[in-house]
CSV table of C-alpha atoms in Angstrom, one decimal:
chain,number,residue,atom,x,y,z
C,9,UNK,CA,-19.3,-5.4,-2.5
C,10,UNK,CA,-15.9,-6.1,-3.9
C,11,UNK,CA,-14.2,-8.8,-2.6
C,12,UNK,CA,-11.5,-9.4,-4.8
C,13,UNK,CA,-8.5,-7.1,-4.9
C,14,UNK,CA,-5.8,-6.4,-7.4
C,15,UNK,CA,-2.2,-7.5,-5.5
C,16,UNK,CA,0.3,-5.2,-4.0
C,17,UNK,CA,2.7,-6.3,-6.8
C,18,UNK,CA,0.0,-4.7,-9.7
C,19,UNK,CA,-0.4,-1.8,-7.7
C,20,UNK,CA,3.5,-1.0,-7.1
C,21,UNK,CA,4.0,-1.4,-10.9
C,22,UNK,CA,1.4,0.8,-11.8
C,23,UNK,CA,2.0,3.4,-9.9
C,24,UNK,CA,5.7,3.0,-11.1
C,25,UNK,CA,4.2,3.1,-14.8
C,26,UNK,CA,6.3,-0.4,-15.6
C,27,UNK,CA,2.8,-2.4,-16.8
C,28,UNK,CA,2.4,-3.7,-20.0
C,29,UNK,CA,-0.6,-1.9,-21.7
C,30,UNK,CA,-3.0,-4.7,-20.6
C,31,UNK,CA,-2.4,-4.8,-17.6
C,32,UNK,CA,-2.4,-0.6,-17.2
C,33,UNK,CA,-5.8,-1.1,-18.7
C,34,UNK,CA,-7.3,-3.5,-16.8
C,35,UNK,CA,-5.6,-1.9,-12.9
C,36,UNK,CA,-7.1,1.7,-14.2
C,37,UNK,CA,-10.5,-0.1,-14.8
C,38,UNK,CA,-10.7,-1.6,-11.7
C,39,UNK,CA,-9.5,1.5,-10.0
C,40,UNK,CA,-12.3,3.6,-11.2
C,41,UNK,CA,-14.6,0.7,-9.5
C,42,UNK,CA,-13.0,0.0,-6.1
C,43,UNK,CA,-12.3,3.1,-3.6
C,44,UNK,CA,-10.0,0.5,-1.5
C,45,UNK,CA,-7.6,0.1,-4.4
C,46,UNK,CA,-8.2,3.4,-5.6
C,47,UNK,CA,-6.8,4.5,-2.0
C,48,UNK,CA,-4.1,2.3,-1.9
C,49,UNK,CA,-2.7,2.9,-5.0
C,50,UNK,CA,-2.3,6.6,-4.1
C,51,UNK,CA,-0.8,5.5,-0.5
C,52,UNK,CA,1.7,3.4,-3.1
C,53,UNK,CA,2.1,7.2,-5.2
C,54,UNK,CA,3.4,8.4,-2.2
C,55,UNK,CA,6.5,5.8,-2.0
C,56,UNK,CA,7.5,7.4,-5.8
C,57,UNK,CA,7.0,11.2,-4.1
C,58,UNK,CA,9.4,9.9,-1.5
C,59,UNK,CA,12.1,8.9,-3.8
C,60,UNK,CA,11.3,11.8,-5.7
C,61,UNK,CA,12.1,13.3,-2.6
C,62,UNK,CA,15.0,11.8,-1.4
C,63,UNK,CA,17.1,10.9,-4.3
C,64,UNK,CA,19.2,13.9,-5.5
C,65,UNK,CA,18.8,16.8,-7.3
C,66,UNK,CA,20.3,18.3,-10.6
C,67,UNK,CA,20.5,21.7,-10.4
C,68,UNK,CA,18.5,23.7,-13.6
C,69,UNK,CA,19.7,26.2,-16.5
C,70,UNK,CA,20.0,29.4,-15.2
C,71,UNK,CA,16.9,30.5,-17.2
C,72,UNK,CA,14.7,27.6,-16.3
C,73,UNK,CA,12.1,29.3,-13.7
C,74,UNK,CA,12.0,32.8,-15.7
C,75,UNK,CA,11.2,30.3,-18.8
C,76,UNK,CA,8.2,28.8,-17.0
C,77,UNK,CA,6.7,31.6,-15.5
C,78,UNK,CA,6.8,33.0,-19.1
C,79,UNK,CA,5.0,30.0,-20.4
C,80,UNK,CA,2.6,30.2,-17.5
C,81,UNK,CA,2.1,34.0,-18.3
C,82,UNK,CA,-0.7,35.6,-16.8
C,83,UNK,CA,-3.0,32.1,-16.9
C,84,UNK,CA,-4.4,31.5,-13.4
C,85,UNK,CA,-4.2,27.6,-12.9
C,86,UNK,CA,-7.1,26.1,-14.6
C,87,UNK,CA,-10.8,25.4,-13.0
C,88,UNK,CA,-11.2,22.1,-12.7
C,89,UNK,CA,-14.1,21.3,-15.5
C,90,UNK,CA,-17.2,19.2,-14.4
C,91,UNK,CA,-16.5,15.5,-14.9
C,92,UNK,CA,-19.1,12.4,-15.1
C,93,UNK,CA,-18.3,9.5,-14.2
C,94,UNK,CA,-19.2,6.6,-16.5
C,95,UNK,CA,-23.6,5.8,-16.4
C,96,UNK,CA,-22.7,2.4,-18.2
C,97,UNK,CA,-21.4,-0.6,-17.4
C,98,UNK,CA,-17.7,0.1,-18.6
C,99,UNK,CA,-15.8,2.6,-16.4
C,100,UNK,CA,-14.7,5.3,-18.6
C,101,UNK,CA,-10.7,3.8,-19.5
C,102,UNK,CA,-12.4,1.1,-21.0
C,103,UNK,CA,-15.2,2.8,-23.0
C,104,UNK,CA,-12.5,5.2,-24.3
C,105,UNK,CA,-10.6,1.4,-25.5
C,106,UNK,CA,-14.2,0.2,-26.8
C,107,UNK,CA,-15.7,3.6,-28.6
C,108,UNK,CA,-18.6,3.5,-26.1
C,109,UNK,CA,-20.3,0.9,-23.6
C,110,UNK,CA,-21.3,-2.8,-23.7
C,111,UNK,CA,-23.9,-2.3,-26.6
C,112,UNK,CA,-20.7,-0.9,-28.8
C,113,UNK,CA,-18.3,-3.7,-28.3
C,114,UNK,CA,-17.3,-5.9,-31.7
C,115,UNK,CA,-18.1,-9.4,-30.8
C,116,UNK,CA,-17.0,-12.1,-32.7
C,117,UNK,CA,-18.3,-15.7,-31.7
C,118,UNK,CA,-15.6,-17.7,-30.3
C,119,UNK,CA,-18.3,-21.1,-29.7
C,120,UNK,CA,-20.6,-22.3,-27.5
C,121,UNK,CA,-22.4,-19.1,-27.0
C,122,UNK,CA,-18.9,-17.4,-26.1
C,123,UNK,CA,-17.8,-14.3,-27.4
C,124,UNK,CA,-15.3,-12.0,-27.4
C,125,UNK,CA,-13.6,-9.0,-28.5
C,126,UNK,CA,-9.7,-8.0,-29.1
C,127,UNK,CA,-8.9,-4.8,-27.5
C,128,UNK,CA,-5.0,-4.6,-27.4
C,129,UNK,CA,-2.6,-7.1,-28.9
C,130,UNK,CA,0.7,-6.2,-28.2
C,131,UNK,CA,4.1,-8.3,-27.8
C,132,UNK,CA,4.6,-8.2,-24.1
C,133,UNK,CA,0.4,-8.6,-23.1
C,134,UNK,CA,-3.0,-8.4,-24.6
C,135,UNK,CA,-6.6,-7.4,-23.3
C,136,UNK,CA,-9.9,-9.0,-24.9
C,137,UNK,CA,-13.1,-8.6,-23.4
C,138,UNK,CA,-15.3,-12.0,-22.5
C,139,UNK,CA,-19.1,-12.7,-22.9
C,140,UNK,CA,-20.4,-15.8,-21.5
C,141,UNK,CA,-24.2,-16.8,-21.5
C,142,UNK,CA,-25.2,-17.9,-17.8
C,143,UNK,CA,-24.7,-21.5,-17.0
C,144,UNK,CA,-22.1,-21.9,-20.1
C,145,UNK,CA,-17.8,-22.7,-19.0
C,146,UNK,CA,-14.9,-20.8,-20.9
C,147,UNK,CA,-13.0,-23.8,-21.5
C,148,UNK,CA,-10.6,-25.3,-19.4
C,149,UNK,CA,-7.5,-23.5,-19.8
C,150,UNK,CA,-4.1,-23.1,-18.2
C,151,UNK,CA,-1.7,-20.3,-19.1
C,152,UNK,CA,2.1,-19.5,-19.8
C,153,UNK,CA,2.1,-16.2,-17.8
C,154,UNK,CA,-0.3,-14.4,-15.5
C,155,UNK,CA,-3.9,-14.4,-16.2
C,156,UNK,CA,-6.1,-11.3,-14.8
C,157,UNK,CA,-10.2,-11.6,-15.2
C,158,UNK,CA,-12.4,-8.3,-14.4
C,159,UNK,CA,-15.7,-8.6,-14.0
C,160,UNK,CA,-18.0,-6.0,-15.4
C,161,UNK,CA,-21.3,-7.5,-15.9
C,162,UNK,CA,-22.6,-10.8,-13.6
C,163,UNK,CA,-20.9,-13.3,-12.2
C,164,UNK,CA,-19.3,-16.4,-12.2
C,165,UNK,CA,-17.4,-19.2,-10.0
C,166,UNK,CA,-14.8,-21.5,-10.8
C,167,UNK,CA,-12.9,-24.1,-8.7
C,168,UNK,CA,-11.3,-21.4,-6.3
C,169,UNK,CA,-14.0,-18.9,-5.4
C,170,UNK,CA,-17.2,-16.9,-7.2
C,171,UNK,CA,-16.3,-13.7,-8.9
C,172,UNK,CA,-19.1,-11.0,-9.4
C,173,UNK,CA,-19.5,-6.6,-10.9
C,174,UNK,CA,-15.8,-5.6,-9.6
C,175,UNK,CA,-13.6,-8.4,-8.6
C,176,UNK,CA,-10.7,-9.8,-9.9
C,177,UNK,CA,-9.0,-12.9,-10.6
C,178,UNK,CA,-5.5,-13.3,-10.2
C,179,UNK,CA,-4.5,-16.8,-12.1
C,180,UNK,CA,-0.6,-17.3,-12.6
C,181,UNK,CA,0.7,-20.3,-14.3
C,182,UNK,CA,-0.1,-22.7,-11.4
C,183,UNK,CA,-3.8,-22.7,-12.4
C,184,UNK,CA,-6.0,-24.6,-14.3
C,185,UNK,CA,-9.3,-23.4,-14.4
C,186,UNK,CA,-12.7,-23.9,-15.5
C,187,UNK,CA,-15.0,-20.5,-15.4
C,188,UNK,CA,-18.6,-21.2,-15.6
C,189,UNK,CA,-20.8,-18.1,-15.7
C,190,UNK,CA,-23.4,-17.8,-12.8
C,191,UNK,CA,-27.1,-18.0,-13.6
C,192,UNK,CA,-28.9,-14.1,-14.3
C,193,UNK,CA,-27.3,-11.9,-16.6
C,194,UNK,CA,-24.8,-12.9,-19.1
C,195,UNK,CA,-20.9,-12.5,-17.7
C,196,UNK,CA,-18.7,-9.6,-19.5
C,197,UNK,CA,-15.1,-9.7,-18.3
C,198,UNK,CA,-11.9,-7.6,-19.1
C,199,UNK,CA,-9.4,-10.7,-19.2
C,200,UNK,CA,-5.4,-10.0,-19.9
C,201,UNK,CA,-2.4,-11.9,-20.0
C,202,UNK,CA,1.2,-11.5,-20.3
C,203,UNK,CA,1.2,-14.5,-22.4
C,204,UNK,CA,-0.4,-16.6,-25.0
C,205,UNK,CA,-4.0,-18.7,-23.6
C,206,UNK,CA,-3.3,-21.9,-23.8
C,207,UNK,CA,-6.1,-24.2,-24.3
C,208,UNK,CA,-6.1,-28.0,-22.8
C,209,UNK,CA,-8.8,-29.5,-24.9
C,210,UNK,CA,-8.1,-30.7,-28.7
C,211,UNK,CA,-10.6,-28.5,-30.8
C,212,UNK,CA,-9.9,-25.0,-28.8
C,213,UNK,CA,-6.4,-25.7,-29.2
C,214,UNK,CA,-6.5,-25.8,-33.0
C,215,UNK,CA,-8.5,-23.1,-33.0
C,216,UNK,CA,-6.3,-21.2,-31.2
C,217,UNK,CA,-4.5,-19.5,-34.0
C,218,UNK,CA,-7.8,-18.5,-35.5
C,219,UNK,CA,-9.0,-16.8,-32.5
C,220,UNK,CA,-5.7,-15.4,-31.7
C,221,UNK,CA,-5.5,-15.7,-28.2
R,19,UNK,CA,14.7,14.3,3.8
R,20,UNK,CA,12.3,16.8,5.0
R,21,UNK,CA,10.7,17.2,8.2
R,22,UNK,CA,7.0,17.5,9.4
R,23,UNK,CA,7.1,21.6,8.7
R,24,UNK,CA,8.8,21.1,5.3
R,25,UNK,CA,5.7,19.0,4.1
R,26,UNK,CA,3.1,21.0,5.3
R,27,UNK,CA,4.9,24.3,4.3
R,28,UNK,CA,5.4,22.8,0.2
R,29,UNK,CA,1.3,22.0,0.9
R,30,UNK,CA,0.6,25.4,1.8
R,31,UNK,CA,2.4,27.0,-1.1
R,32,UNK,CA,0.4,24.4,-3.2
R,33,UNK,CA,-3.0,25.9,-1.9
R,34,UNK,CA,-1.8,29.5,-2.5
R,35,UNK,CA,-0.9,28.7,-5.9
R,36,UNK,CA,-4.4,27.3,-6.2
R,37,UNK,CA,-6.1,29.6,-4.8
R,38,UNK,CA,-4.4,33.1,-5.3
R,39,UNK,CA,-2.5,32.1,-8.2
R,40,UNK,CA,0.6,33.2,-6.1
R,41,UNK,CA,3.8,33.0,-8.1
R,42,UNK,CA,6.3,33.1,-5.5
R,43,UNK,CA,4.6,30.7,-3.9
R,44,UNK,CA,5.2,29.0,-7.6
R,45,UNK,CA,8.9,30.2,-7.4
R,46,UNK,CA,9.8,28.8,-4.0
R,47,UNK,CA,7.8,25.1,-5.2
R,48,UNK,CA,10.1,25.2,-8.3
R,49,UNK,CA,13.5,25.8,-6.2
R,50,UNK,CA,12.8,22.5,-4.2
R,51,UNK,CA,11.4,20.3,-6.8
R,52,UNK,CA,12.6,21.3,-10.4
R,53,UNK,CA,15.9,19.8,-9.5
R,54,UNK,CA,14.3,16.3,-7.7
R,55,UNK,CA,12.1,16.1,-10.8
R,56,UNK,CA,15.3,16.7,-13.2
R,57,UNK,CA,17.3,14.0,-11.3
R,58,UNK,CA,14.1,11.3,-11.5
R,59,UNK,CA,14.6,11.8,-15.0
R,60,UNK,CA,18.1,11.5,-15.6
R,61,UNK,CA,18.1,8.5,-13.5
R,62,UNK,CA,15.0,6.9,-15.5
R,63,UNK,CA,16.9,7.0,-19.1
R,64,UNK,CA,16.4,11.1,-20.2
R,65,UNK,CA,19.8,12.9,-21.3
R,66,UNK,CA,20.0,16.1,-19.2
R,67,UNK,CA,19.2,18.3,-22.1
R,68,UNK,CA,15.7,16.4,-22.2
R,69,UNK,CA,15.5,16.1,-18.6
R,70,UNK,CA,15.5,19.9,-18.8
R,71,UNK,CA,12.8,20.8,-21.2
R,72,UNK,CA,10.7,18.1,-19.6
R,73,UNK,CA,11.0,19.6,-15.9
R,74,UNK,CA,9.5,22.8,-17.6
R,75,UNK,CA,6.3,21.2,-18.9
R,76,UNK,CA,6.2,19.3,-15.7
R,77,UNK,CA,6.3,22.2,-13.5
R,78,UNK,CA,4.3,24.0,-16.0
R,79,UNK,CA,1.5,21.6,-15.4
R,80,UNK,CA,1.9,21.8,-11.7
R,81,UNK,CA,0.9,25.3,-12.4
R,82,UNK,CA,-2.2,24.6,-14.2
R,83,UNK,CA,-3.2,21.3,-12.7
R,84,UNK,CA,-3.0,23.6,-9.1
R,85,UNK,CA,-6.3,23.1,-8.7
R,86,UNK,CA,-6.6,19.7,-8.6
R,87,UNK,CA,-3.7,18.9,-5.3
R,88,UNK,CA,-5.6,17.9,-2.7
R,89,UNK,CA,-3.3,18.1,0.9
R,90,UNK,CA,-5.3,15.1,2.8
R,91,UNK,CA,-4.5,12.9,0.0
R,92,UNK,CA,-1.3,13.5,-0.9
R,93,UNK,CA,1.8,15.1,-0.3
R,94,UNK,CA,2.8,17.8,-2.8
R,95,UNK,CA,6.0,15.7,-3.5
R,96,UNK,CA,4.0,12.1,-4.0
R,97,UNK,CA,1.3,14.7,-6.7
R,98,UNK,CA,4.7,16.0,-8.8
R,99,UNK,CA,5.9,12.3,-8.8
R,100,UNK,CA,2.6,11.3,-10.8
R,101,UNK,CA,3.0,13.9,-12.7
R,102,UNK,CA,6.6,13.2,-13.4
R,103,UNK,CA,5.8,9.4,-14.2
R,104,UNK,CA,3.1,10.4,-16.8
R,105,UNK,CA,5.7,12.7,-18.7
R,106,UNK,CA,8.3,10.1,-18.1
R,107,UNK,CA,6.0,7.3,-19.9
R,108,UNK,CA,5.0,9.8,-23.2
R,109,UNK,CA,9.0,10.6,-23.4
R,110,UNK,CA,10.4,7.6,-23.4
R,111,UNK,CA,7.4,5.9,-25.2
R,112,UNK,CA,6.4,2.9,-22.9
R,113,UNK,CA,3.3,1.3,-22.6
R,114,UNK,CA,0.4,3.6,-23.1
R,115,UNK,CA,-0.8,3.7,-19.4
R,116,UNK,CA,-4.8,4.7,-19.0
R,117,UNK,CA,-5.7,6.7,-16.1
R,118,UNK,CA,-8.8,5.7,-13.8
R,119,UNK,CA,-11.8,7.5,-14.3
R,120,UNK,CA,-11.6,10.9,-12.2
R,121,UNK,CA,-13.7,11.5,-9.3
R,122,UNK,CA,-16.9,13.5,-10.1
R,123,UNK,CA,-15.8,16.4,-8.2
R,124,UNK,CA,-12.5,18.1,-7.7
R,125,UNK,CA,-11.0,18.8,-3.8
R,126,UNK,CA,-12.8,20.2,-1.5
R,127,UNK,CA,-12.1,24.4,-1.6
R,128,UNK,CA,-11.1,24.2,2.2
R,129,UNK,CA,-10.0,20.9,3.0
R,130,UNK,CA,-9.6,20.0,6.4
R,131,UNK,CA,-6.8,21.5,8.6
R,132,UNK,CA,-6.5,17.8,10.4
R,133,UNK,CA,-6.7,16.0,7.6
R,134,UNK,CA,-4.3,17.3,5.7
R,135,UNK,CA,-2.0,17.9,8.4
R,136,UNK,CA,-2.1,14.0,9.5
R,137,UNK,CA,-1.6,13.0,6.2
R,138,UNK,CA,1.3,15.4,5.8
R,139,UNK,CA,2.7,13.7,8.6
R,140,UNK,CA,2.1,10.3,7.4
R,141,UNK,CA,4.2,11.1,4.2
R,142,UNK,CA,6.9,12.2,6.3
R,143,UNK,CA,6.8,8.4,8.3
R,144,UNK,CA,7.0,7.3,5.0
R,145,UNK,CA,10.2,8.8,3.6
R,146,UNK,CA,11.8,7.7,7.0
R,147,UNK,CA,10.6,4.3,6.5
R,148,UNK,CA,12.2,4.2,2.9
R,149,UNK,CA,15.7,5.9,4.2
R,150,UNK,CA,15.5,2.7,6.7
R,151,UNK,CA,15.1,0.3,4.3
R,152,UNK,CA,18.2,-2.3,3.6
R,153,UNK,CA,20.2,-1.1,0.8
R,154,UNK,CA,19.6,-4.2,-1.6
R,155,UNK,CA,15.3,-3.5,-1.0
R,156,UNK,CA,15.4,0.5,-1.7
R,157,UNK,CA,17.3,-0.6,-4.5
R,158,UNK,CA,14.5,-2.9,-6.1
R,159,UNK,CA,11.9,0.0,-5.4
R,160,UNK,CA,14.3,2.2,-7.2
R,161,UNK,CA,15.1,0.3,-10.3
R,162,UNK,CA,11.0,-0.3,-10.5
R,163,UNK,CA,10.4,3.8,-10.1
R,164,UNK,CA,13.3,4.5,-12.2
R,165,UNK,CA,11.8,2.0,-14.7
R,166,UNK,CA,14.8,-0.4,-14.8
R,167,UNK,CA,12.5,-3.2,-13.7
R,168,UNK,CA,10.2,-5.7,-15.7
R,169,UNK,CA,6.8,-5.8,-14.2
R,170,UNK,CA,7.2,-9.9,-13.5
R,171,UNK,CA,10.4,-8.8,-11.4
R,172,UNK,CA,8.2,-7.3,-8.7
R,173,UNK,CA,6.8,-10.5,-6.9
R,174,UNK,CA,6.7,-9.5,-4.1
R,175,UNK,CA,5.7,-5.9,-2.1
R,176,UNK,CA,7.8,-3.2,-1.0
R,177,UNK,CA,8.0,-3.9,2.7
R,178,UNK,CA,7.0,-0.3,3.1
R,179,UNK,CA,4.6,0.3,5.9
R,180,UNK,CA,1.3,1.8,3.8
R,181,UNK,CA,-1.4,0.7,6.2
R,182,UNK,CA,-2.1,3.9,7.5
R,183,UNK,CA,-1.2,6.0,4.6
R,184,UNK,CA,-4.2,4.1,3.1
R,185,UNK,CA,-6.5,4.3,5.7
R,186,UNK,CA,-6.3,8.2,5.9
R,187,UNK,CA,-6.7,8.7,1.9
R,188,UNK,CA,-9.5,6.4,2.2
R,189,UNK,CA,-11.3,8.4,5.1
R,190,UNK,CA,-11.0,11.2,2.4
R,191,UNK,CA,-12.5,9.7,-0.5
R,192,UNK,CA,-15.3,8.6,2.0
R,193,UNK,CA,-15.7,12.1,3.2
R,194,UNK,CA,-15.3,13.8,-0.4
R,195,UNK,CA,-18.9,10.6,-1.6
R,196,UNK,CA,-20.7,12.0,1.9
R,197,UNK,CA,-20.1,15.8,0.5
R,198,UNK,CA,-21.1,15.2,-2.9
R,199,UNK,CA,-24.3,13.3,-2.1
């Protein structure tokens, strides 16, 4: 049972297609997890067919529907092909980022047990994926932007609420957190940011440009 | 604005295009929503001469993709808009943009009369709701469809009433898992 949402905000600039990368990655992962978001992001679809809609129109060539039809030529619209949704743990817009499931991903060993993976670097956000042994704490961080943690494999609580398979954390600036992974399987999370990690502690922080986040 | 009839009539020349491959169905869906596509364009950065080409593979795809417009989810003007978007982000290069994983199955072959006409209906609330809106708010949703709007600029939500809009595409999904399994 899901319990933690992405915000109206997310879903708006999805749906407008104004995300950085990251972020697209992380709402379309979700998406394929959560019928609730997955319904309200088409109820959000429908505000961009209302402007579509209701703001103007520009008339076409002369040519432009005989020019279609031609392209279309005597092609019946397609059968939709059989399609299988994802038997791992990674919905399918994130195994197509990773090159498969869980057991493909290229961890490196960031300390203490914690590893992660680089999936998108880009100016404007990046996406990493997280594994954290039960029991063991990403450390404490705070962060320039916004901060959004997917969970895909157990669980794991930090001073606002527990996260487990499907929720998401929503961290802006204002937080400084401490996520310890919950006791059972080891935590995977898609984490992205809009902004650099920054790290509170003395060692993480000069590490920091050596694990580029 | 259209009314209730308009809504459900663009739905029904969806299904006939689906189902019969009916290409004046095609021709009358073009007439209404090449130009509303071209004009999203223009206003989202595309010269009219790119504007133009694009509204051809978009409403070639409409064609194609016939199959997959399903009238108790969405309205056929809230499908052409995604399809619009997703040509809109490959032309002017923005942020690559996954999709969610499909849903196992495609729309029902007869989807309900009710359903579809309710959330027809709904649609229609919806595009009266927007023409309400204060001038400075349709604005900001505007600028953030047109793409003229960072994503850290929308903090807050659109003040659009989607309660029930969501309610009755969720119903769907639920009835589309209870059909499949």
């Amino acid at each position: 049972m899901i319990r933690h949402h992405l915000s109206d905000a997310l879903l708006t600039g999805y749906s407008a297609g104004i995300l950085p990368e990251a972020f697209n990655l992380l709402v379309a992962t979700h998406v394929s997890m959560c019928d609730e978001c997955r319904a309200r992001l088409q109820a959000q679809d429908a505000v961009g067919g209302a402007l579509l809609e209701d703001s103007g129109a520009v008339a076409m060539a002369g040519g432009a529907l005989a020019a279609v039809l031609e392209r279309i030529g005597a092609d019946a619209p397609e059968r939709p092909a059989p399609r299988r949704a994802s038997t791992g743990i990674f919905p399918t817009p994130l195994q197509e980022y990773v090159g498969g499931d869980s057991d493909a991903v290229a961890w490196r060993s960031v300390g203490g047990g914690v590893r992660q993976a680089i999936l998108t670097q880009g100016p404007d956000s990046s996406a990493r994926l997280l594994y954290i042994p039960p029991g063991t704490a990403v450390p404490d961080h705070g962060h320039h932007g916004t901060e959004l943690t997917l969970v895909l494999q157990g669980a794991f609580r930090d001073e606002t609420d527990h996260f487990a398979r499907g929720d998401v954390e929503i961290a802006d600036e204002a937080l400084e957190h401490t996520p310890v992974a919950e006791p059972g399987a080891p935590c995977i999370c898609l984490a992205v940011t809009d902004a650099p990690l920054r790290f509170n502690g003395l060692i993480p922080r000069l590490l920091q440009p050596f694990l580029k986040i | 604005m259209t009314s209730d009839d308009d809504s459900l009539r663009y739905a029904n020349l969806m299904i006939a295009v689906a189902r019969d491959a009916d290409k004046a169905a095609f021709a009358a869906l073009f007439t209404h929503f090449a130009p509303r596509v071209k004009a999203f364009l223009i206003k989202s950065g595309a010269t009219p001469a790119v504007a133009e080409d694009c509204v051809q593979d978009v409403m070639a795809t409409v064609w194609r993709k016939a199959r997959m417009f399903d009238p108790a989810r969405a309205s056929v003007a809230t499908w052409i808009f995604t399809i619009a978007r997703n040509r809109r982000i490959d032309l002017l290069r923005r942020d690559r943009r996954p999709e969610p994983e499909d849903l196992p199955w495609g729309p029902e072959p007869e989807p309900d009369q009710l359903d579809s006409l309710v959330l027809q209906q709904e649609t229609e609330r919806l595009g009266e709701a927007l023409a309400r809106l204060p001038e400075d708010q349709r604005a900001l949703i505007e600028r953030a469809y047109f793409g003229d709007l960072s994503h850290s600029q929308i903090a807050t939500a659109t003040g659009l009433p989607l309660g029930t809009i969501k309610s009755r595409i969720r119903l769907a999904l639920e009835k589309l898992r209870q059909h499949m399994s």
